[in-house]
Amino acid sequence: MAPQPTSKPVRLLVALGVLIVGLAVWAFWPGTDSSVRLGLDLQGGTQVILKPTPVTEGAEITDEQLEQTVSIIRQRVDGLGVAEAEVTTQGSGDGAVIVVSVPGVNQDRVVDLVQRTALLDFRPVWGIYAPTPATAAEETAAPDASASPEASTEDGAEDAASEEAPADEPTPSPEATASAAAEGEAAPLVQADDNTPEFQEQVAALDCTDPLNYRGGRPDDPEKWLGTCDTTGTAKYNLQPAFIKGTNVTNANAVLPQNGVGWVVSLEFDGEGASALADASTELSALPECGTGASPCNAFAIVLDGVVTSAPRFNEPILGGSAQIEGNFTAQEARDLANVLKYGALPVTLEPVDITTVSPTVGNDQLRAGIIAGLLGLLLVAIYLIVYYRALGIVAVLSLAIAAAVLYLTFIVLSKAIGLTLTLAGVAGAIVAIGITADSFIVYFERIRDEIREGRTLRQACDSGWIRARRTLLAADFVSLLAAVVLYFLSVGSVRGFAFVLGLTTLIDVLIAFWFTHPLVVIMGRWSWMQRGSKLTGLDSGRLGGASLTGAVSKRSRRGSSTKEVSA
Amino acid sequence: MSRLGGLGHKLYAGEVSYDFVGRRRTWYIISAVILLVAIGALVFRGLNFGIEFRGGADFSLPNATCSVEDARSTAEEATGAQVIVTETASGTVRVQTEELTPAQSSDVAGILADACGIPKDEVKAQVVGPTWGAEISGKALQGLVIFLLLVTIFLSIYFEWRMALGALVALAHDLVITVGIYALTGLEVTPATVIGLLTILGYSLYDTVVVFDKVKENTRGITGQSVMTFGEAANLAINQMLVRSINTSVVALLPVVAIIVVGAGLLGAGTLLDLAVVLAIGMAAGTYSSIFIATPFLVTLKERSPEIKALQARVLARRKQGRVPTGAPTAAGAAADSEEPDGSSAPVSIDPSAAGSAPRNQPRRRPRSRRK
């Protein structure tokens, strides 16, 4: 009948103390960053949410492709020298998005950079021409434009170098970009099913000195002919349909050959790529050099996002499925070309679906308002609880304070451990959680009162009330936790941050109720001061309808003798 | 305060009893009217979706020195399209335009910043593709369906299916009212609103679970006696939980009100304020529904089951025979008075077995107090 007394309240309190100290040590370990990482809406910055879509319709995006895309974007962003940029994925499969967060504003470059698609293919060169639009049909008259043929036939190094970091391109000023955009989007890529006269005319008319035409970012259809520019706008190419797609590249590395003079890029292909390479190299290496006016000529173009990154020639047929691109590469240039080859092959296009820029002032304001609202909320709750529950109210306020401390420490620890960032939605989640956390104590305290009304002593009530309240708490918190977990795994964007905080606070609520509130109430229940039932305990007989805390006088059987009905 | 404490005792002991269950038709009608208004507003006025759902660009210019008209003409010139300009109490001018490319957006932000005399860095800009908001809410909806499925299973196991249904009805009630108020007032629906609705969902269920847990406790083994009907036991549970419900609602609403006050005072429109407004509406509706809708609805469902019908017949038969002594729970008696005009149970012919069981002396004292 009598509920089991809570065996070791002190032990539980000590356990919680150890836990908090542990968290605090982890959080404030010297030499590490002990601050809560703030989301961009709180510290200011630019956030771009990108939605990847497969280039081939109906294809699925694998987690691996997603990871590779993230690593490319991260490389690009890091290449800009932006500190603390963050690139993450949310969700998976069709619903996946990539979130790029960069502190500081006016990161137009970042936005421009990260949404660039990386679609790579290898195309045999039909002809190489001067970059300016040719009015006559004699497009082959261009070879005297010396710069481009040299680059492409001998080494391709310069072209490759130009790709190494798109950031190195002169970033157009906002005005320039805007005006360009105002004039209209870049024309669609010049592509055709066949090398028809119309297509050749279009290629001839292409102006490769116009940045819109050499900036890239327009994925090409590998099955069609392509007329395009190199990445610096110094040469124009007429390219045959791709013979190898970027997906056929299995590996690419920058290597320094032992007897060589400069860096080279070694390439390995899968079976399909190897046989295509063997065929193409046999055929192409027999052709005359490009720049002599011959069409087709001996060169293949490495096309990334619709522009030519590099156009080396074949010295000999390559039969083994592995190749080397030689040139006067610097180490950096070779590495960059290798990275383009290795990672540039993602069959994914990225569409920016949400771009948010928050100024640091606004961010700070939001954070400050969040903190003020939280503190004000806590204060109001504390006043209410203390006025209503007196001594028990103090326990409740202490519990809330400890819960807040544990939440704060957990945020720091999670910031370190898994890179958790606190967003405004998270702050809101935490403020809302004050109510749900306080409810745990309210349910428990009301239970204690009920138990006393039924004639138990305070000491008994603290335990038997807990046993009943505990079940209610666990059931109700389970529902909250379920909501948080389901939302966290199925949602994107700010909903996710909110769900995380909601789940975290629910767990902390349970922890505090079990390890702090209950043991403390049990200990207080043993104090004779509490048992005397002073007004300050919140358990005085006036509130409990005359029930006594020591069980000496019980009036519970008088129930119903003076009932009045009150209509609601 | 202490009056509330004293009331707590009286409610617990049944000395004061608000008849929530017996008057359920009244609550149903009130809720039905509110729901009709909400649904009507939703159908005829629709929701005012923010740019996150429509797609577009949004610029916030804090402490702008330009007038709304200046901002409008500047922005319309810059984008060549209609724009929406609003000014919040805190002096922030907000410009919403059609969808822009990132470069255009940066450009427009610069032009607006110049026109309004603030540095470009101060401008908060957001460009959203038209599918993004739909995707956030699509995802949230997917999560919602799965969550509801799981929670129904959980509640059916922990309580019973009728309680799960009652909780879901209360939940739907809260969500429809909240969405309806959005339709009525034309408040902008943002992703923060969606988050708020999801929180209400959690809160509403949480609140209902707490009340149902007490109902479950009060009605355990209820078919083994003939003093109290199910409705009366459930009504007692609501009354016993009333102080807790009031306290919890106050405590939950205080921080939300703090956000509204601080948010409106310091920030103007923003995620926090959006969220707080939804929560305030939803939490109020949630508290109302856990008391006035969830449990009464549960009783309606319960009274259709044969055992509960039999119990009711037994209790009423016993009362007719005048076997209820004055010492018996009057909360029960009081509730029964209003129960009878319902007509659902009064003319029930007495089941012989039930009648037979009635005279068996049941313990006077409610068994609840004897149980753990």
XYZ file of C-alpha atoms in Angstrom, chain A residues 364-380 424 427 431, chain B residues 88-90 253-274 276-277:
47
model
C 22.354 40.749 -32.701
C 19.037 42.478 -32.191
C 17.205 39.226 -32.731
C 19.482 37.403 -30.324
C 19.119 40.135 -27.743
C 15.353 40.153 -28.099
C 15.329 36.368 -27.794
C 17.414 36.494 -24.626
C 15.358 39.325 -23.141
C 12.124 37.505 -23.944
C 13.521 34.315 -22.453
C 14.665 35.997 -19.259
C 11.448 37.962 -18.937
C 9.470 34.778 -19.510
C 11.518 32.932 -16.889
C 11.112 35.780 -14.433
C 7.331 35.890 -14.842
C 16.244 31.886 -33.879
C 15.684 30.061 -29.300
C 11.452 29.664 -24.688
C 6.641 48.274 -38.853
C 6.276 50.061 -35.578
C 9.985 49.967 -34.875
C 1.717 31.453 -21.939
C 3.869 33.806 -19.860
C 7.050 33.285 -21.907
C 5.067 33.455 -25.131
C 3.508 36.726 -24.075
C 7.003 37.907 -23.166
C 8.089 37.163 -26.738
C 5.141 39.066 -28.146
C 5.846 42.088 -25.963
C 9.599 42.054 -26.530
C 9.227 41.079 -30.181
C 6.719 43.777 -31.018
C 8.604 46.372 -29.011
C 12.125 45.728 -30.213
C 12.010 43.963 -33.486
C 8.920 44.463 -35.485
C 7.917 41.549 -37.634
C 10.184 38.580 -37.407
C 10.448 34.897 -36.791
C 10.068 35.221 -33.030
C 6.977 37.353 -33.194
C 5.325 35.177 -35.835
C 4.735 33.706 -30.514
C 1.450 34.802 -32.050
